[in-house]
PDB file of C-alpha atoms in Angstrom:
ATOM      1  CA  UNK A   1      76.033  19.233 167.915  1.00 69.00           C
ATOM      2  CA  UNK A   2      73.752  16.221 167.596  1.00 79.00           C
ATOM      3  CA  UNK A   3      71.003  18.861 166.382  1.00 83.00           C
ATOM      4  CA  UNK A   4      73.002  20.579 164.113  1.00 82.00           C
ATOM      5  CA  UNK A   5      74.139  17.066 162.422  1.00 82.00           C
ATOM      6  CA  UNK A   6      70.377  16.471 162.143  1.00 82.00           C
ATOM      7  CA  UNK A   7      69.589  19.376 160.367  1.00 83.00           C
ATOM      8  CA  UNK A   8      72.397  19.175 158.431  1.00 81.00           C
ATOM      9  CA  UNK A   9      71.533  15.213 157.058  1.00 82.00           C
ATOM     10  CA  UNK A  10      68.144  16.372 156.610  1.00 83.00           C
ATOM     11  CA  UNK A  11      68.974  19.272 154.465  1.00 84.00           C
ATOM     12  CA  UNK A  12      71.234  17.083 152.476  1.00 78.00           C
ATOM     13  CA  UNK A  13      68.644  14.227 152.190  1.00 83.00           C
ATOM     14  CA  UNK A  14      66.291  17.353 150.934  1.00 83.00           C
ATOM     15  CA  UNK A  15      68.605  18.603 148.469  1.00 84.00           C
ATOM     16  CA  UNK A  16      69.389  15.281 147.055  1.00 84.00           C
ATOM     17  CA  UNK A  17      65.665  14.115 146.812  1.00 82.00           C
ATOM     18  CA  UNK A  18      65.061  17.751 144.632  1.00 82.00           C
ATOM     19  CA  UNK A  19      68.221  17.041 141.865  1.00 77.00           C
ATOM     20  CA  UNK A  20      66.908  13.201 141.357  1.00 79.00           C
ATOM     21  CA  UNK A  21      63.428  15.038 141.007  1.00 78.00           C
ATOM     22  CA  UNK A  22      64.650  17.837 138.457  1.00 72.00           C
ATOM     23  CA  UNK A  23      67.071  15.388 136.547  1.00 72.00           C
ATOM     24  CA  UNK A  24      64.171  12.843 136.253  1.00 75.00           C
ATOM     25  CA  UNK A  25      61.747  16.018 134.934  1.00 79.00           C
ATOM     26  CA  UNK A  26      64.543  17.341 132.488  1.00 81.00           C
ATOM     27  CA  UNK A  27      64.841  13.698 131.048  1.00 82.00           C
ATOM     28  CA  UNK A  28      60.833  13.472 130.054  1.00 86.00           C
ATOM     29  CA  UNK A  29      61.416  17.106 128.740  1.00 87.00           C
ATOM     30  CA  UNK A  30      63.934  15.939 126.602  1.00 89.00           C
ATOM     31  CA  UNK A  31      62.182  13.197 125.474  1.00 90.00           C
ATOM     32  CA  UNK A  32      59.164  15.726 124.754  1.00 92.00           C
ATOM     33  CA  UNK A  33      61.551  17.644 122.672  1.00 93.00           C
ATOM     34  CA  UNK A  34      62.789  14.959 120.338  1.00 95.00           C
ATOM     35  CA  UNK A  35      59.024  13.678 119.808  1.00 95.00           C
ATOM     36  CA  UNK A  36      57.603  16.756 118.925  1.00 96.00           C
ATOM     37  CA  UNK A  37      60.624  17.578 116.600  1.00 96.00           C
ATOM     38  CA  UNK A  38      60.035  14.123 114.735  1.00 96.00           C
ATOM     39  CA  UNK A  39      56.507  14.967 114.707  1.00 96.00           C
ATOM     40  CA  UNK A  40      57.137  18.416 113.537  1.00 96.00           C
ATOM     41  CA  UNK A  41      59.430  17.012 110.546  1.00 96.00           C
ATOM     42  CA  UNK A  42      56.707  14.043 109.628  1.00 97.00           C
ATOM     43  CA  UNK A  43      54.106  16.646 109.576  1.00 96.00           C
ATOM     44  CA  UNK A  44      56.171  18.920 107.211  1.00 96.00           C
ATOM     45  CA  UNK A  45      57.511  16.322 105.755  1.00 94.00           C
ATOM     46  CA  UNK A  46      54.176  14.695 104.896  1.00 94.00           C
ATOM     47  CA  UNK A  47      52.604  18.101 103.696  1.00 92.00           C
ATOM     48  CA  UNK A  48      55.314  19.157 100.936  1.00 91.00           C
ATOM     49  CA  UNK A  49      55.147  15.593  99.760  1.00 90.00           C
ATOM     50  CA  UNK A  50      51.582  15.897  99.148  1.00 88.00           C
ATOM     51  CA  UNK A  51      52.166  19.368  97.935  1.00 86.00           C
ATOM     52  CA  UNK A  52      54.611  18.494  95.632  1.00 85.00           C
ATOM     53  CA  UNK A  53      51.871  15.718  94.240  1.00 85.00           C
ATOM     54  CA  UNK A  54      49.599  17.945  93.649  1.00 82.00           C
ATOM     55  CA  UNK A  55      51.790  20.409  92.283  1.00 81.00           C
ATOM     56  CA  UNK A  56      52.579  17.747  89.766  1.00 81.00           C
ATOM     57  CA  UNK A  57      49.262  16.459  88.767  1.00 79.00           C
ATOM     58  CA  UNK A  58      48.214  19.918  87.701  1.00 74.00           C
ATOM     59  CA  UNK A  59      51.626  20.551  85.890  1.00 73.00           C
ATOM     60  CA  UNK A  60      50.193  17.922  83.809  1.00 75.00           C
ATOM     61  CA  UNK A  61      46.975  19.012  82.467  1.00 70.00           C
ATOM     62  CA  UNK A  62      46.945  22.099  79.835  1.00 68.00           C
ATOM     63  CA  UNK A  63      47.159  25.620  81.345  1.00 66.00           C
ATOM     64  CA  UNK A  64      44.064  26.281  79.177  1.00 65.00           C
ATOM     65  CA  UNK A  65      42.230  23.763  80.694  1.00 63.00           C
ATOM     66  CA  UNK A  66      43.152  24.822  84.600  1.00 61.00           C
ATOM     67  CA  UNK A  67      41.735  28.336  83.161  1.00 61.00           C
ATOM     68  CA  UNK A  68      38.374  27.186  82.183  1.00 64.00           C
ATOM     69  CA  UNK A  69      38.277  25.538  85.444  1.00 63.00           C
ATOM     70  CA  UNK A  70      38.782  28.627  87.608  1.00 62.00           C
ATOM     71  CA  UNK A  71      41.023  26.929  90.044  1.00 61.00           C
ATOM     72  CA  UNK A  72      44.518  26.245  90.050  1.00 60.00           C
ATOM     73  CA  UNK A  73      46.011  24.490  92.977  1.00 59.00           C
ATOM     74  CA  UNK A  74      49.093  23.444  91.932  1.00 59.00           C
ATOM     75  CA  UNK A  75      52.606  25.401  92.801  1.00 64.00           C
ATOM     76  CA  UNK A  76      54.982  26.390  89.981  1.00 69.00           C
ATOM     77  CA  UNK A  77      57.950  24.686  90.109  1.00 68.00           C
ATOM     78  CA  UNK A  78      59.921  27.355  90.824  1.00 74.00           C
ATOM     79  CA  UNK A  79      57.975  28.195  94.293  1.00 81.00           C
ATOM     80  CA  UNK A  80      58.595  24.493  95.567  1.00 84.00           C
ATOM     81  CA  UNK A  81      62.665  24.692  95.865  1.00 88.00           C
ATOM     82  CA  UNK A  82      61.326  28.277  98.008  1.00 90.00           C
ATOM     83  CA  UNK A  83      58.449  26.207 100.256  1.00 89.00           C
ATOM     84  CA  UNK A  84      61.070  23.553 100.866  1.00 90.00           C
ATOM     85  CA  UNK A  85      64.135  26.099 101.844  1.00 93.00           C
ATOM     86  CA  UNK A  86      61.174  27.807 104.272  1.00 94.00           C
ATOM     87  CA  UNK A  87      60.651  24.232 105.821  1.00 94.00           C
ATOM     88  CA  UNK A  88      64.114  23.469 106.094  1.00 94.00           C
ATOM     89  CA  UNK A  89      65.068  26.772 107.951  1.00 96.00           C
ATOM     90  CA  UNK A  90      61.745  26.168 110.510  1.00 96.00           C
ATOM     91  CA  UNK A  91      63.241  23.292 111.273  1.00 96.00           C
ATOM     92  CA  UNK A  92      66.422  24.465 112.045  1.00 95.00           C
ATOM     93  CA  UNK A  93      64.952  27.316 114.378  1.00 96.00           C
ATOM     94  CA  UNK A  94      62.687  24.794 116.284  1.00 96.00           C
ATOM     95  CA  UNK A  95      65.671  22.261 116.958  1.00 96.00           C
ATOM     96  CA  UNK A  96      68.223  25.507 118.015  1.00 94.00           C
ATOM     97  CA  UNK A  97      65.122  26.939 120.300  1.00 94.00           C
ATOM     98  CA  UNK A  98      64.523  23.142 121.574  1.00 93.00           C
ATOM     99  CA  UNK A  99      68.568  22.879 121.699  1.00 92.00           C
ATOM    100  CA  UNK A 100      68.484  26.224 123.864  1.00 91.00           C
ATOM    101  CA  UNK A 101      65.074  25.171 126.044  1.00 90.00           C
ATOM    102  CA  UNK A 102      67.152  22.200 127.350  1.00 88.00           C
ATOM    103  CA  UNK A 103      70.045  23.173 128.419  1.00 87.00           C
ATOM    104  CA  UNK A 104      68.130  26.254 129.980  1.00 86.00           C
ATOM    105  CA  UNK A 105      66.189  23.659 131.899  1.00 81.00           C
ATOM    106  CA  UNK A 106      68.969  21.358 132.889  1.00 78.00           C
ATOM    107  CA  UNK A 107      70.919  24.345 134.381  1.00 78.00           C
ATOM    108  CA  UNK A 108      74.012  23.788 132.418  1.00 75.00           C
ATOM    109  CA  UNK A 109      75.996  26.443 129.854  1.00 79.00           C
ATOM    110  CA  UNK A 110      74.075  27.203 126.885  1.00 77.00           C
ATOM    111  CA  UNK A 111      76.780  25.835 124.430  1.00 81.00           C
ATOM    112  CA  UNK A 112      76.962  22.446 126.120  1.00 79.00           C
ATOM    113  CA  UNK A 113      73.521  22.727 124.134  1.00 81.00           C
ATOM    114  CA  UNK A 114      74.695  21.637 120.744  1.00 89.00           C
ATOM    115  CA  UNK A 115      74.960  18.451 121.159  1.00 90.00           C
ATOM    116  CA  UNK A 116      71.174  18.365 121.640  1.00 91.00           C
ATOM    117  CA  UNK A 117      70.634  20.572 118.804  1.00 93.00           C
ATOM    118  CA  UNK A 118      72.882  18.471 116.580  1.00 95.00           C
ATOM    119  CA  UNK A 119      70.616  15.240 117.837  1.00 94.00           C
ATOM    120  CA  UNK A 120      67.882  17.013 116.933  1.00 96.00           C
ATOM    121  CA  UNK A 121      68.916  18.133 113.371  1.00 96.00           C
ATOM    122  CA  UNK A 122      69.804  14.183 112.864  1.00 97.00           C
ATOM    123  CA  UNK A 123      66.437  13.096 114.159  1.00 97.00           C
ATOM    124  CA  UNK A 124      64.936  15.632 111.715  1.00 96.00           C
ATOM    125  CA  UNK A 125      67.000  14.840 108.965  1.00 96.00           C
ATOM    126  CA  UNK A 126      66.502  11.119 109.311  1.00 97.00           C
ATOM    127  CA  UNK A 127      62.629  11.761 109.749  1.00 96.00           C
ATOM    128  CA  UNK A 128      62.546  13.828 106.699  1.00 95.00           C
ATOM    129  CA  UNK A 129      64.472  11.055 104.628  1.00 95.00           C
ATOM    130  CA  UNK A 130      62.175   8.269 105.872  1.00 95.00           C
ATOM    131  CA  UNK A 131      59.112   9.805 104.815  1.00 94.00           C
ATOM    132  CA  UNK A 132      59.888  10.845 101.232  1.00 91.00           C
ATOM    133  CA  UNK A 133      60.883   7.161 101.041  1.00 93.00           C
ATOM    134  CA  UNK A 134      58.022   6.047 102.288  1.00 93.00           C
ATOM    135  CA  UNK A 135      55.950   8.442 100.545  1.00 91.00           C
ATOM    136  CA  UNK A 136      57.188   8.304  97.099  1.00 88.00           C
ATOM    137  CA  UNK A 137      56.500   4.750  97.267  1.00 90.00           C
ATOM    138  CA  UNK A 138      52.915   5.126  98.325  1.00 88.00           C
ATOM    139  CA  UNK A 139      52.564   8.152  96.379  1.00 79.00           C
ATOM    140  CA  UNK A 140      54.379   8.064  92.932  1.00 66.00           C
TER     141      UNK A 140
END
């Protein structure tokens, strides 16, 4: 019996020594998931801003004039309220996929994920908001 009570601690210390392992590696994933999903809205973010500059610089100048040059870079307006719906719907795909990926990895139900994909949409949205701030400040 003294055996068996041995094998039975150590099993116990094992299994206890694997969940503080896997909790402690599912915390730095999350944290990985909310940093690349701010990064992935600044980056976005960032990119139709400066799109959306550009776009209206060359709204400026006379269509006859962006002929002769042979170039035109900027966007009609009507094809910027289309870039930013794309941007908006990547964004909600990457935080319902992150959303998903963590609760897959923590080992719990899959709708006891929303409440990361909801933190996730908030981070975004609250990136998002900080940089056209920031931006049209710099910028405009």
């Amino acid at each position: 019996s003294q055996i068996a009570g041995n094998i039975v601690a150590d099993n116990f210390d094992k299994v206890t020594r694997m969940r503080k392992r896997r909790h402690s590696s599912i915390n730095s994933f999350i944290g990985v998931m909310y940093g690349i999903s701010a990064g992935l809205a600044f980056a976005l973010s960032i990119s139709y801003s400066i799109l959306n500059f550009i776009s209206s610089i060359f709204n400026t100048f006379p269509h006859k004039f962006i002929n002769d040059l042979g170039v035109f870079v900027g966007q009609p307006p009507n094809t910027m309220f289309i870039v930013e719906f794309f941007i908006v719907v990547i964004l909600f795909m990457h935080a319902f996929v992150a959303g998903t990926a963590l609760k897959v990895g923590d080992g719990g139900k899959l709708i006891h994920g929303l409440h990361h994909f909801i933190g996730i949409v908030w981070l975004i949205s609250i990136t998002i908001v900080g940089t056209n701030v920031i931006v049209s400040h710099l910028l405009f």
